[in-house]
Structures are given as structure tokens and as C-alpha cells.
Short mmCIF file of C-alpha atoms in Angstrom, two decimals:
data_model
loop_
_atom_site.label_atom_id
_atom_site.label_comp_id
_atom_site.label_asym_id
_atom_site.label_seq_id
_atom_site.Cartn_x
_atom_site.Cartn_y
_atom_site.Cartn_z
CA UNK A 1 -17.04 -14.74 -4.48
CA UNK A 2 -18.70 -11.32 -4.59
CA UNK A 3 -16.49 -8.40 -5.63
CA UNK A 4 -17.19 -4.66 -5.56
CA UNK A 5 -15.18 -2.91 -8.30
CA UNK A 6 -14.43 0.81 -8.42
CA UNK A 7 -11.72 3.15 -9.75
CA UNK A 8 -10.82 6.82 -10.09
CA UNK A 9 -10.65 7.11 -13.89
CA UNK A 10 -14.44 6.91 -14.23
CA UNK A 11 -16.87 4.13 -15.05
CA UNK A 12 -16.16 4.32 -18.81
CA UNK A 13 -12.37 4.00 -18.49
CA UNK A 14 -10.79 1.11 -20.43
CA UNK A 15 -9.05 -0.06 -17.25
CA UNK A 16 -12.22 -0.80 -15.29
CA UNK A 17 -13.86 -2.43 -18.31
CA UNK A 18 -10.87 -4.75 -18.76
CA UNK A 19 -10.80 -5.53 -15.03
CA UNK A 20 -14.48 -6.43 -14.91
CA UNK A 21 -14.21 -8.62 -18.01
CA UNK A 22 -11.25 -10.44 -16.45
CA UNK A 23 -12.91 -11.00 -13.06
CA UNK A 24 -16.45 -11.82 -14.23
CA UNK A 25 -15.71 -15.51 -14.95
CA UNK A 26 -14.55 -16.10 -11.37
CA UNK A 27 -16.86 -13.85 -9.30
CA UNK A 28 -20.12 -11.96 -9.07
CA UNK A 29 -19.23 -8.37 -9.92
CA UNK A 30 -20.90 -5.11 -8.98
CA UNK A 31 -19.36 -1.89 -10.31
CA UNK A 32 -19.82 1.42 -8.49
CA UNK A 33 -17.45 4.03 -9.92
CA UNK A 34 -17.22 7.80 -10.41
CA UNK A 35 -19.10 9.43 -13.27
CA UNK A 36 -15.89 11.06 -14.50
CA UNK A 37 -12.16 11.12 -13.89
CA UNK A 38 -11.39 11.78 -10.22
CA UNK A 39 -7.63 11.16 -10.23
CA UNK A 40 -5.79 12.66 -7.27
CA UNK A 41 -8.92 12.85 -5.12
CA UNK A 42 -7.30 10.82 -2.33
CA UNK A 43 -9.67 9.70 0.44
CA UNK A 44 -12.05 12.66 0.21
CA UNK A 45 -15.76 12.25 0.87
CA UNK A 46 -18.36 14.65 -0.55
CA UNK A 47 -20.11 16.32 2.38
CA UNK A 48 -21.35 19.62 0.90
CA UNK A 49 -23.95 18.23 -1.53
CA UNK A 50 -26.04 15.09 -2.06
CA UNK A 51 -24.81 12.25 -4.23
CA UNK A 52 -26.75 10.49 -6.95
CA UNK A 53 -26.33 6.91 -8.17
CA UNK A 54 -27.29 6.00 -11.71
CA UNK A 55 -27.05 2.80 -13.71
CA UNK A 56 -25.40 2.79 -17.13
CA UNK A 57 -26.46 0.67 -20.08
CA UNK A 58 -23.63 -1.78 -19.37
CA UNK A 59 -24.96 -2.39 -15.86
CA UNK A 60 -22.29 -0.35 -14.06
CA UNK A 61 -23.44 2.08 -11.38
CA UNK A 62 -21.88 5.53 -11.43
CA UNK A 63 -21.80 8.24 -8.77
CA UNK A 64 -21.27 12.00 -9.09
CA UNK A 65 -18.56 11.87 -6.45
CA UNK A 66 -15.14 10.57 -5.49
CA UNK A 67 -13.88 6.97 -5.44
CA UNK A 68 -14.28 6.94 -1.65
CA UNK A 69 -17.87 8.17 -2.09
CA UNK A 70 -18.57 5.29 -4.47
CA UNK A 71 -17.39 2.57 -2.10
CA UNK A 72 -18.90 4.26 0.94
CA UNK A 73 -22.32 4.60 -0.67
CA UNK A 74 -22.18 1.03 -1.96
CA UNK A 75 -21.26 -0.46 1.41
CA UNK A 76 -23.58 1.63 3.58
CA UNK A 77 -26.70 1.80 1.47
CA UNK A 78 -26.32 0.63 -2.10
CA UNK A 79 -25.59 -3.08 -1.89
CA UNK A 80 -27.80 -5.83 -0.56
CA UNK A 81 -24.75 -7.88 0.45
CA UNK A 82 -21.29 -7.44 1.93
CA UNK A 83 -18.61 -8.03 -0.72
CA UNK A 84 -15.88 -10.58 -0.12
CA UNK A 85 -13.36 -8.29 -1.80
CA UNK A 86 -12.98 -4.70 -3.00
CA UNK A 87 -10.97 -4.25 -6.21
CA UNK A 88 -10.01 -0.83 -7.58
CA UNK A 89 -8.54 -0.05 -11.00
CA UNK A 90 -7.01 -0.79 -13.33
CA UNK A 91 -5.58 2.72 -13.04
CA UNK A 92 -3.96 4.55 -15.94
CA UNK A 93 -0.57 5.28 -14.40
CA UNK A 94 1.46 4.22 -11.40
CA UNK A 95 0.55 4.65 -7.75
CA UNK A 96 3.88 4.11 -6.02
CA UNK A 97 5.80 5.77 -3.23
CA UNK A 98 4.23 9.05 -2.15
CA UNK A 99 1.60 8.73 -4.92
CA UNK A 100 -0.45 6.51 -2.64
CA UNK A 101 -1.35 9.51 -0.44
CA UNK A 102 -3.05 11.25 -3.37
CA UNK A 103 -4.36 8.29 -5.33
CA UNK A 104 -8.10 7.90 -5.81
CA UNK A 105 -7.47 4.33 -6.95
CA UNK A 106 -5.85 3.43 -3.64
CA UNK A 107 -8.50 5.46 -1.80
CA UNK A 108 -11.34 3.35 -3.18
CA UNK A 109 -9.60 0.22 -1.89
CA UNK A 110 -8.81 1.94 1.41
CA UNK A 111 -12.48 2.79 1.98
CA UNK A 112 -13.35 -0.90 1.71
CA UNK A 113 -10.50 -1.82 4.04
CA UNK A 114 -11.83 0.64 6.63
CA UNK A 115 -15.04 -1.42 6.62
CA UNK A 116 -13.07 -4.58 7.35
CA UNK A 117 -13.10 -5.94 3.79
CA UNK A 118 -9.96 -7.16 1.97
CA UNK A 119 -9.07 -4.69 -0.76
CA UNK A 120 -6.69 -4.47 -3.71
CA UNK A 121 -5.75 -1.48 -5.89
CA UNK A 122 -4.38 -2.29 -9.35
CA UNK A 123 -2.47 0.22 -11.48
CA UNK A 124 -0.43 0.14 -14.68
CA UNK A 125 2.93 1.83 -14.33
CA UNK A 126 2.65 4.00 -17.44
CA UNK A 127 -0.44 5.81 -18.78
CA UNK A 128 -1.86 5.00 -22.19
CA UNK A 129 -3.37 1.54 -21.58
CA UNK A 130 -0.62 -0.32 -23.47
CA UNK A 131 -0.74 -4.07 -22.73
CA UNK A 132 -3.91 -3.61 -20.71
CA UNK A 133 -4.86 -7.20 -21.53
CA UNK A 134 -1.72 -8.35 -19.75
CA UNK A 135 -2.52 -6.25 -16.67
CA UNK A 136 -6.08 -7.57 -16.55
CA UNK A 137 -4.84 -11.15 -16.79
CA UNK A 138 -2.43 -10.58 -13.93
CA UNK A 139 -5.18 -8.98 -11.84
CA UNK A 140 -7.43 -11.99 -12.36
CA UNK A 141 -4.68 -14.48 -11.52
CA UNK A 142 -3.79 -12.52 -8.40
CA UNK A 143 -7.37 -12.42 -7.16
CA UNK A 144 -7.94 -16.07 -8.03
CA UNK A 145 -4.72 -17.59 -6.71
CA UNK A 146 -2.93 -15.25 -4.34
CA UNK A 147 -5.38 -12.85 -2.74
CA UNK A 148 -5.91 -15.30 0.13
CA UNK A 149 -2.29 -15.53 1.26
CA UNK A 150 -2.83 -12.92 3.99
CA UNK A 151 -4.95 -13.50 7.07
CA UNK A 152 -7.79 -11.14 7.85
CA UNK A 153 -8.62 -7.89 6.06
CA UNK A 154 -5.72 -6.50 4.05
CA UNK A 155 -4.99 -3.53 1.80
CA UNK A 156 -2.70 -4.22 -1.16
CA UNK A 157 -1.29 -1.76 -3.68
CA UNK A 158 -0.35 -3.53 -6.92
CA UNK A 159 1.56 -1.86 -9.78
CA UNK A 160 1.95 -3.70 -13.08
CA UNK A 161 4.55 -2.85 -15.74
CA UNK A 162 3.19 -2.12 -19.23
CA UNK A 163 4.67 -5.28 -20.71
CA UNK A 164 3.35 -8.29 -22.61
CA UNK A 165 2.27 -11.02 -20.22
CA UNK A 166 5.18 -13.26 -21.26
CA UNK A 167 7.71 -10.56 -20.33
CA UNK A 168 6.46 -10.04 -16.77
CA UNK A 169 9.11 -11.62 -14.53
CA UNK A 170 6.82 -12.37 -11.59
CA UNK A 171 5.46 -10.83 -8.43
CA UNK A 172 7.54 -9.02 -5.82
CA UNK A 173 6.56 -8.13 -2.26
CA UNK A 174 7.72 -4.53 -1.84
CA UNK A 175 7.71 -1.48 0.39
CA UNK A 176 6.82 2.00 -0.79
CA UNK A 177 9.68 3.98 -2.25
CA UNK A 178 10.11 7.73 -1.85
CA UNK A 179 9.99 10.58 -4.33
CA UNK A 180 11.82 13.88 -4.43
CA UNK A 181 9.67 16.96 -3.89
CA UNK A 182 7.16 17.69 -6.64
CA UNK A 183 8.07 19.98 -9.51
CA UNK A 184 6.88 23.62 -9.17
CA UNK A 185 3.40 24.61 -10.26
CA UNK A 186 2.97 25.74 -13.85
CA UNK A 187 1.84 29.36 -14.09
CA UNK A 188 -0.25 30.54 -17.02
CA UNK A 189 -3.17 32.89 -17.86
CA UNK A 190 -6.84 32.16 -18.36
CA UNK A 191 -8.73 33.71 -21.33
CA UNK A 192 -9.42 36.81 -19.20
CA UNK A 193 -5.75 37.34 -18.43
CA UNK A 194 -5.95 36.17 -14.84
CA UNK A 195 -3.06 34.15 -13.46
CA UNK A 196 -3.83 30.46 -12.95
CA UNK A 197 -1.81 27.48 -11.80
CA UNK A 198 -1.52 23.83 -12.84
CA UNK A 199 -0.09 21.34 -10.37
CA UNK A 200 3.36 20.33 -11.60
CA UNK A 201 4.67 16.81 -12.26
CA UNK A 202 5.50 14.45 -9.42
CA UNK A 203 9.10 14.37 -8.28
CA UNK A 204 11.55 11.77 -9.52
CA UNK A 205 12.19 8.65 -7.47
CA UNK A 206 14.48 9.36 -4.50
CA UNK A 207 14.40 6.01 -2.72
CA UNK A 208 14.17 3.41 -5.47
CA UNK A 209 16.54 0.81 -4.09
CA UNK A 210 16.08 -2.93 -3.98
CA UNK A 211 12.92 -3.90 -2.14
CA UNK A 212 10.94 -0.82 -3.21
CA UNK A 213 8.01 -0.70 -5.58
CA UNK A 214 10.04 1.52 -7.94
CA UNK A 215 12.84 -1.04 -8.15
CA UNK A 216 10.49 -3.95 -8.75
CA UNK A 217 8.62 -2.49 -11.71
CA UNK A 218 11.81 -1.09 -13.24
CA UNK A 219 13.07 -4.65 -13.37
CA UNK A 220 9.94 -6.11 -14.93
CA UNK A 221 8.19 -7.37 -11.78
CA UNK A 222 4.69 -6.68 -10.53
CA UNK A 223 5.01 -4.73 -7.28
CA UNK A 224 2.73 -5.82 -4.43
CA UNK A 225 2.83 -3.55 -1.38
CA UNK A 226 0.78 -4.15 1.78
CA UNK A 227 -0.49 -0.87 3.22
CA UNK A 228 -1.74 0.15 6.66
CA UNK A 229 -3.80 3.08 7.94
CA UNK A 230 -2.17 3.85 11.31
CA UNK A 231 -0.28 7.13 10.74
CA UNK A 232 0.98 7.40 14.31
CA UNK A 233 4.70 8.20 14.48
CA UNK A 234 5.72 5.81 17.26
CA UNK A 235 9.16 7.27 17.98
CA UNK A 236 7.88 10.84 18.19
CA UNK A 237 4.96 9.72 20.33
CA UNK A 238 7.35 8.49 23.01
CA UNK A 239 9.37 11.72 22.83
CA UNK A 240 6.14 13.69 23.10
CA UNK A 241 5.04 11.72 26.17
CA UNK A 242 8.31 12.51 27.88
CA UNK A 243 8.11 16.17 26.88
CA UNK A 244 4.57 16.57 28.14
CA UNK A 245 5.08 14.76 31.45
#
């Protein structure tokens, strides 16, 4: 198996190092990741400047761009082969519910999926890298034993509780939950006295009932959510057809 690994925390992040170490015994790994933290970059591609690819001492390739840039460059000009699987992560912090729209971790996997390659995004629920060894072990077992349960290309969003391996209760197939609206921006001043803004915290979980990713991880399970790209609102499309006829 040949696996392309990326992330949004940067090529030096503990999460990607742990993921590569876990997957290396079972696959040929190539890492193409951002040169620095690109959290919240979503599916953006860099179109206003050229990108450079450099190789670090540990053999990882790093790009001065977004997670989507990394996978795009790798698949369209950087690799001499087509990977069997794209794996993104392990992210420092959850990517659940509405988070998936903003997540660079999910975006890296999505870019591979758009090229017809199975892709998985792995995240730990809480930041701080606690029990990262447990998350890496789960990622390896998932890739090794369960990543082939779906037919054809797939896009999976996996969130792992920060728990010792022995305390993880299992895997749960879930749907995305829903958050309340984000908290207001935080206003402050720069050193010159000009008003500046920091994006506020994400909203609390609104739809966290049974079957959601929020519910699964809160109860000690690894949440596995299949994602799709078609954003078409089917019900409104039919109403629109009638209204425009």
C-alpha cells in the first residue's frame, strides 16, 4: 500500500510524526505537508503566488501553502505514483459538526477524494496531544483493518477521544452534529492603537444527540463519519424548478 500523508498543523507537528511512525510498518509513506500551521484554511488553493516544495531532514516534503495545495501539488506533479490512500492528521483538536467546513485537516483528505482516491482525516478531540500514542494506534488499526469496508473512493472524518487505548470503547458510525453560532469576535488594539479582531471560539454543540459525532466521542467512542461533496439542496432545487418554470 502507498499512502500520501498530509495535515494542517505543519510538517513538524507531533500528530503527523506519530501518524507516520504508526503507518510506516504497513505501507510506503510519502509526506507532503504545509511548512507551518494552516488550521482553518478549509479547501483553499493558493493562486496568487507560486508554491515551493522542499525536503526536510526527516524526509518529509513541505510546501509554503495550504493543506489542499500540498495534496494537489503531490498528485498533479510531485509524485511518481498514484497513492492507494490519502491520510490527513493527526489533528490537534476536533473536526466535528460544522468544523468540517473550515478544517484544513479534512480539506487535505477532501482534495485526494476529489481525485478519486480514498481519503481519511484523523483528529484528536482535544488539543494538547494527550494520549497521542493511543490515537496513532487507532489510526493504524483503522487503515489496516477497516479502511476497505466501503466500496470505491470514500471520504471519512475520524475523531478520536483523548483517552488511553484501553479506555476507548470502540468505533461508531456517525453523522455530523450541529453547533450553535460562533461566539463574537474578540476586539483589541494593535501596538499602534488600531482596532483589530480575533475570530471568537466555535459555538457549543446544538445537535449532539445519539448518532452524532459529538455524542459518540462524549461517550468514549471513536467517531467515523462518511462525508460527501455534493452541496446541492435537493428540496430547494425542486422548488426552484417550479418557481422558474
